[in-house]
Short mmCIF file of C-alpha atoms in Angstrom, two decimals:
data_model
loop_
_atom_site.label_atom_id
_atom_site.label_comp_id
_atom_site.label_asym_id
_atom_site.label_seq_id
_atom_site.Cartn_x
_atom_site.Cartn_y
_atom_site.Cartn_z
CA MET L 21 169.40 9.16 180.96
CA ALA L 22 166.74 11.74 181.76
CA ILE L 23 169.36 14.07 183.24
CA LEU L 24 171.52 13.61 180.15
CA ALA L 25 168.56 14.35 177.86
CA ILE L 26 167.71 17.47 179.84
CA GLY L 27 171.34 18.58 179.69
CA LEU L 28 171.54 18.06 175.94
CA ALA L 29 168.26 19.89 175.41
CA ALA L 30 169.51 22.80 177.54
CA LEU L 31 172.77 22.89 175.58
CA LEU L 32 170.91 22.87 172.26
CA LEU L 33 168.64 25.67 173.44
CA ALA L 34 171.66 27.71 174.58
CA LEU L 35 173.36 27.22 171.21
CA LEU L 36 170.22 28.29 169.35
CA VAL L 37 169.83 31.41 171.49
CA TYR L 38 173.47 32.25 170.94
CA ALA L 39 173.41 31.64 167.16
CA PHE L 40 170.06 33.31 166.45
CA TRP L 41 170.32 36.22 168.88
CA ILE L 42 173.47 36.82 170.92
CA GLU L 43 176.10 36.59 168.18
CA PRO L 44 174.22 38.33 165.33
CA ALA L 45 172.43 40.92 167.49
CA MET L 46 174.75 41.67 170.40
CA ARG L 47 178.35 40.97 169.45
CA LEU L 48 180.78 43.06 167.39
CA ARG L 49 184.52 42.71 166.96
CA VAL L 50 187.32 44.49 165.16
CA VAL L 51 189.39 42.36 162.76
CA ARG L 52 192.74 43.87 161.76
CA HIS L 53 194.99 43.10 158.80
CA GLN L 54 198.52 44.44 158.37
CA VAL L 55 199.55 44.68 154.72
CA ARG L 56 203.14 45.63 154.02
CA HIS L 57 203.61 45.92 150.28
CA PRO L 58 206.74 47.01 148.39
CA GLY L 59 204.52 48.71 145.81
CA TRP L 60 203.40 51.19 148.46
CA GLY L 61 206.93 52.57 148.55
CA ASP L 62 207.66 55.35 151.05
CA ARG L 63 204.08 56.60 151.18
CA ALA L 64 202.61 57.43 154.55
CA PRO L 65 200.81 54.45 156.10
CA LEU L 66 197.10 54.20 155.36
CA ARG L 67 194.42 52.97 157.74
CA ILE L 68 191.23 51.82 156.01
CA VAL L 69 188.18 51.04 158.14
CA ILE L 70 185.48 48.94 156.48
CA ILE L 71 181.79 48.45 157.18
CA SER L 72 180.51 45.71 154.90
CA ASP L 73 177.24 43.84 154.45
CA LEU L 74 175.41 45.79 157.12
CA HIS L 75 172.03 44.25 156.19
CA ALA L 76 170.32 46.55 158.65
CA GLY L 77 166.88 45.77 159.99
CA ALA L 78 165.30 45.14 163.37
CA PRO L 79 165.48 43.22 165.59
CA HIS L 80 169.15 42.31 165.02
CA ILE L 81 170.42 45.56 163.48
CA PRO L 82 167.96 48.38 164.19
CA LEU L 83 168.89 51.93 163.27
CA ARG L 84 170.21 52.68 166.75
CA ARG L 85 172.66 49.79 166.39
CA VAL L 86 173.78 51.16 163.01
CA SER L 87 174.70 54.37 164.82
CA ARG L 88 176.62 52.42 167.48
CA ILE L 89 178.55 50.55 164.78
CA VAL L 90 179.45 53.85 163.11
CA ARG L 91 180.68 55.30 166.40
CA ARG L 92 182.83 52.22 166.97
CA ALA L 93 184.23 52.50 163.43
CA ASN L 94 185.02 56.20 163.84
CA ALA L 95 186.83 55.47 167.10
CA LEU L 96 189.31 53.39 165.09
CA ASN L 97 190.60 56.64 163.52
CA PRO L 98 190.41 55.73 159.82
CA ASP L 99 192.33 57.64 157.18
CA VAL L 100 189.67 56.55 154.72
CA ALA L 101 186.25 55.05 155.47
CA VAL L 102 184.76 52.38 153.22
CA LEU L 103 181.25 50.96 152.73
CA LEU L 104 181.17 47.74 150.73
CA GLY L 105 177.47 47.43 149.92
CA ASP L 106 174.37 45.43 150.94
CA TYR L 107 172.86 48.04 153.23
CA SER L 108 169.42 46.59 154.03
CA ALA L 109 168.40 43.24 155.52
CA ALA L 110 168.44 40.35 153.06
CA HIS L 111 166.11 37.97 154.87
CA ARG L 112 162.43 38.06 155.72
CA PHE L 113 162.85 37.79 159.49
CA THR L 114 162.78 41.52 160.18
CA THR L 115 160.47 43.84 162.06
CA GLY L 116 161.34 47.09 160.29
CA GLY L 117 164.14 49.59 159.97
CA THR L 118 165.19 48.44 156.50
CA ASP L 119 164.61 51.72 154.64
CA LYS L 120 167.83 52.50 152.78
CA PHE L 121 167.50 56.27 153.14
CA GLN L 122 167.23 55.91 156.92
CA ILE L 123 170.08 53.42 157.09
CA ILE L 124 172.43 55.52 154.99
CA GLU L 125 171.42 58.64 156.91
CA ARG L 126 173.01 56.92 159.93
CA LEU L 127 176.03 55.84 157.87
CA LYS L 128 176.80 59.40 156.76
CA ALA L 129 178.33 59.92 160.22
CA PHE L 130 181.07 57.45 159.22
CA THR L 131 183.86 59.90 158.41
CA ALA L 132 187.59 60.08 157.83
CA PRO L 133 190.13 62.75 156.78
CA LEU L 134 190.33 61.33 153.24
CA GLY L 135 186.58 60.78 153.04
CA CYS L 136 184.05 57.96 153.04
CA TYR L 137 183.46 56.03 149.79
CA ALA L 138 180.98 53.32 148.87
CA VAL L 139 180.17 50.60 146.36
CA LEU L 140 176.95 48.66 145.82
CA GLY L 141 176.29 45.02 146.61
CA ASN L 142 174.17 42.41 144.89
CA HIS L 143 171.28 42.81 147.35
CA ASP L 144 171.15 46.54 146.68
CA TRP L 145 170.11 45.53 143.15
CA TRP L 146 167.98 42.51 144.03
CA GLN L 147 165.86 44.63 146.36
CA ASP L 148 165.13 47.11 143.56
CA GLU L 149 163.73 45.08 140.66
CA LYS L 150 162.61 48.12 138.68
CA SER L 151 166.10 49.62 138.64
CA LEU L 152 167.62 46.24 137.81
CA LYS L 153 165.25 45.80 134.88
CA ASN L 154 165.95 49.31 133.57
CA LYS L 155 169.64 49.21 134.50
CA THR L 156 169.32 52.51 136.35
CA LEU L 157 171.01 53.08 139.68
CA PRO L 158 169.01 51.55 142.55
CA GLU L 159 167.55 53.15 145.64
CA ALA L 160 170.73 52.55 147.64
CA ALA L 161 172.71 54.65 145.16
CA LYS L 162 170.15 57.44 145.42
CA ALA L 163 170.36 57.32 149.20
CA LEU L 164 174.17 57.51 149.11
CA ASP L 165 173.96 60.51 146.80
CA GLN L 166 171.35 62.24 148.95
CA HIS L 167 173.52 61.88 152.02
CA GLY L 168 176.74 62.97 150.33
CA ILE L 169 178.61 59.66 150.25
CA PRO L 170 180.49 59.24 146.95
CA LEU L 171 179.64 56.04 145.05
CA LEU L 172 182.55 54.56 143.10
CA GLU L 173 180.62 52.79 140.35
CA ASN L 174 183.38 51.65 137.94
CA ALA L 175 185.19 54.84 138.89
CA ASN L 176 188.20 56.03 140.85
CA VAL L 177 189.43 58.95 142.88
CA ARG L 178 192.98 60.12 143.57
CA LEU L 179 193.72 60.65 147.25
CA ARG L 180 196.59 62.41 148.99
CA ASP L 181 199.10 64.64 147.23
CA GLY L 182 202.61 64.39 145.93
CA ALA L 183 204.71 61.39 146.89
CA ASP L 184 201.90 60.01 149.10
CA ALA L 185 199.30 59.92 146.31
CA PHE L 186 197.36 56.74 145.55
CA VAL L 187 194.08 55.81 143.85
CA LEU L 188 190.94 54.42 145.43
CA ALA L 189 188.84 52.62 142.81
CA GLY L 190 185.40 51.07 143.03
CA LEU L 191 183.88 48.28 140.97
CA ALA L 192 180.20 48.02 140.09
CA ASP L 193 178.48 44.88 141.29
CA GLN L 194 179.54 41.60 139.69
CA ARG L 195 176.38 39.66 140.57
CA PRO L 196 173.44 42.05 140.28
CA GLN L 197 171.34 39.58 138.29
CA SER L 198 172.37 36.14 139.52
CA LEU L 199 174.67 34.36 141.94
CA ASP L 200 176.01 32.47 138.92
CA PRO L 201 179.38 34.10 138.11
CA GLU L 202 178.85 33.19 134.44
CA VAL L 203 175.96 35.67 134.24
CA PRO L 204 177.38 39.09 133.29
CA GLY L 205 177.43 41.76 135.97
CA PHE L 206 177.74 45.53 135.79
CA ASP L 207 181.44 45.52 136.66
CA ASP L 208 183.98 47.06 134.30
CA LEU L 209 187.51 46.86 135.66
CA ASP L 210 188.99 48.88 132.80
CA ALA L 211 186.54 51.72 133.49
CA ALA L 212 187.21 51.52 137.22
CA LEU L 213 190.93 52.02 136.55
CA ASN L 214 190.51 54.52 133.73
CA GLY L 215 193.26 57.14 133.74
CA VAL L 216 195.34 55.40 136.39
CA ALA L 217 199.02 55.06 135.51
CA SER L 218 200.43 51.55 135.77
CA ASP L 219 202.92 52.66 138.43
CA THR L 220 200.27 54.28 140.68
CA PRO L 221 199.22 52.07 143.60
CA VAL L 222 195.52 51.28 143.74
CA VAL L 223 193.19 50.11 146.49
CA LEU L 224 190.15 48.48 144.85
CA LEU L 225 186.70 48.21 146.41
CA ALA L 226 184.69 45.27 145.04
CA HIS L 227 181.65 43.90 146.86
CA GLU L 228 182.27 40.36 145.60
CA PRO L 229 185.84 39.01 145.76
CA ASP L 230 185.49 37.20 142.39
CA ILE L 231 187.51 39.87 140.57
CA PHE L 232 190.70 39.23 142.53
CA PRO L 233 192.46 36.91 140.04
CA LYS L 234 191.99 39.51 137.29
CA VAL L 235 193.33 42.66 138.95
CA PRO L 236 196.55 44.15 137.49
CA ASP L 237 199.79 44.37 139.41
CA ASN L 238 199.32 47.94 140.62
CA VAL L 239 196.09 47.00 142.44
CA LEU L 240 197.93 46.29 145.66
CA VAL L 241 194.89 45.54 147.81
CA THR L 242 191.36 44.47 146.90
CA LEU L 243 188.72 44.94 149.61
CA SER L 244 185.60 42.79 149.46
CA GLY L 245 182.72 41.47 151.53
CA HIS L 246 179.66 39.58 150.23
CA THR L 247 180.28 36.17 151.82
CA HIS L 248 179.64 37.07 155.48
CA GLY L 249 182.43 34.60 156.16
CA GLY L 250 179.80 31.93 155.63
CA GLN L 251 177.88 33.10 158.74
CA ILE L 252 178.60 29.74 160.39
CA ARG L 253 182.15 28.50 161.05
CA THR L 254 182.79 25.58 163.37
CA PHE L 255 185.98 23.82 164.40
CA GLY L 256 187.95 25.09 161.42
CA PHE L 257 185.52 23.75 158.83
CA HIS L 258 184.62 25.78 155.77
CA PRO L 259 181.54 27.97 156.11
CA VAL L 260 178.34 26.00 156.36
CA ILE L 261 176.34 28.75 154.67
CA MET L 262 178.01 30.02 151.52
CA VAL L 263 176.59 32.59 149.18
CA ALA L 264 177.01 30.17 146.29
CA GLU L 265 178.77 26.90 145.62
CA THR L 266 181.07 28.74 143.21
CA GLU L 267 182.58 30.94 145.93
CA THR L 268 186.37 30.69 146.17
CA TYR L 269 187.21 33.32 148.77
CA SER L 270 185.22 33.19 151.99
CA TRP L 271 186.91 35.29 154.66
CA GLY L 272 190.20 36.87 155.65
CA ARG L 273 193.40 37.45 153.70
CA TYR L 274 194.44 35.91 150.39
CA ASP L 275 197.73 36.55 148.54
CA ARG L 276 198.66 36.16 144.88
CA ASP L 277 202.14 35.21 143.77
CA ALA L 278 202.61 38.63 142.16
CA GLY L 279 202.07 40.28 145.53
CA GLN L 280 198.45 41.46 145.31
CA VAL L 281 196.40 41.04 148.48
CA LEU L 282 192.68 40.38 148.92
CA ILE L 283 190.93 41.12 152.21
CA VAL L 284 187.42 39.67 152.58
CA SER L 285 185.46 41.19 155.45
CA GLY L 286 183.09 39.00 157.40
CA GLY L 287 180.68 41.92 157.50
CA ILE L 288 177.97 42.74 159.99
CA GLY L 289 174.61 41.26 158.99
CA CYS L 290 172.97 38.11 157.73
CA SER L 291 171.58 36.75 154.49
CA ASP L 292 168.87 34.11 154.05
CA TYR L 293 168.66 33.33 157.77
CA PRO L 294 169.33 35.59 160.78
CA VAL L 295 172.01 33.36 162.23
CA ARG L 296 175.72 33.65 162.97
CA PHE L 297 177.82 31.11 164.81
CA GLY L 298 181.58 31.34 165.08
CA MET L 299 181.51 34.29 162.66
CA VAL L 300 181.10 37.32 164.90
CA PRO L 301 179.99 40.51 163.10
CA GLU L 302 183.04 42.59 162.35
CA ILE L 303 184.39 45.99 161.50
CA THR L 304 187.46 45.36 159.37
CA VAL L 305 190.63 47.44 159.57
CA VAL L 306 193.39 47.28 156.95
CA GLU L 307 196.72 48.97 157.69
CA LEU L 308 198.63 49.47 154.44
CA SER L 309 202.30 50.40 154.53
#
């Protein structure tokens, strides 16, 4: 019995070390999604590389690791680079390195031929109470601007020319004030798609995946993060840690009957507690054709 108890204690200790250090601090994978959509037509294929929910902060994600993540993302040869919000650590178990200007200074090296574009996440607002109260853009937005990364805040940009043209749109945060989806956010889908013809294909960036059931037909792909895939996934069960009980989409690919696709990235960092188990930090790649 003593040997069994020692073995179980050693196993528990190993699991704790893995969940609280090895997986969140040392591991990184690339998760790929192939999306073939008739609405894309004969346009040249598009490779989108996503860094989501970085939640940078030592000891798990110090600035030097941010730079390593960016180098890994660039090595995937994106056509367009995407940042989906929540840039600084969202838990109290940090030892520094959470300054958004320093974090985004490292992220400005994330580049692609069609550019790098960003949206804000809920924690970017929650960590800046003064901006939230005054409804002015938070520190993360100022850091993005300072480092030359366009913020798509209920806005869009047309990319590529001629027959290959498409629109990249970005939605303002849907939960800047509360996790309750009934509390109004700053998102405005009509504004985000302003000026976009109904037959022009759109890729939509939205930190939270809540918007997916509402997107029009020409929004072929919605790219989201926010959930961290639950941070803990075991034996096929739903995530143990969810952002809120109201979450519908946790991780991976979801399809609507009309053909629209949602990709939810598992992201890089942690929220609430610095733990990941069975939900390895990821850089997400979407190949659209």
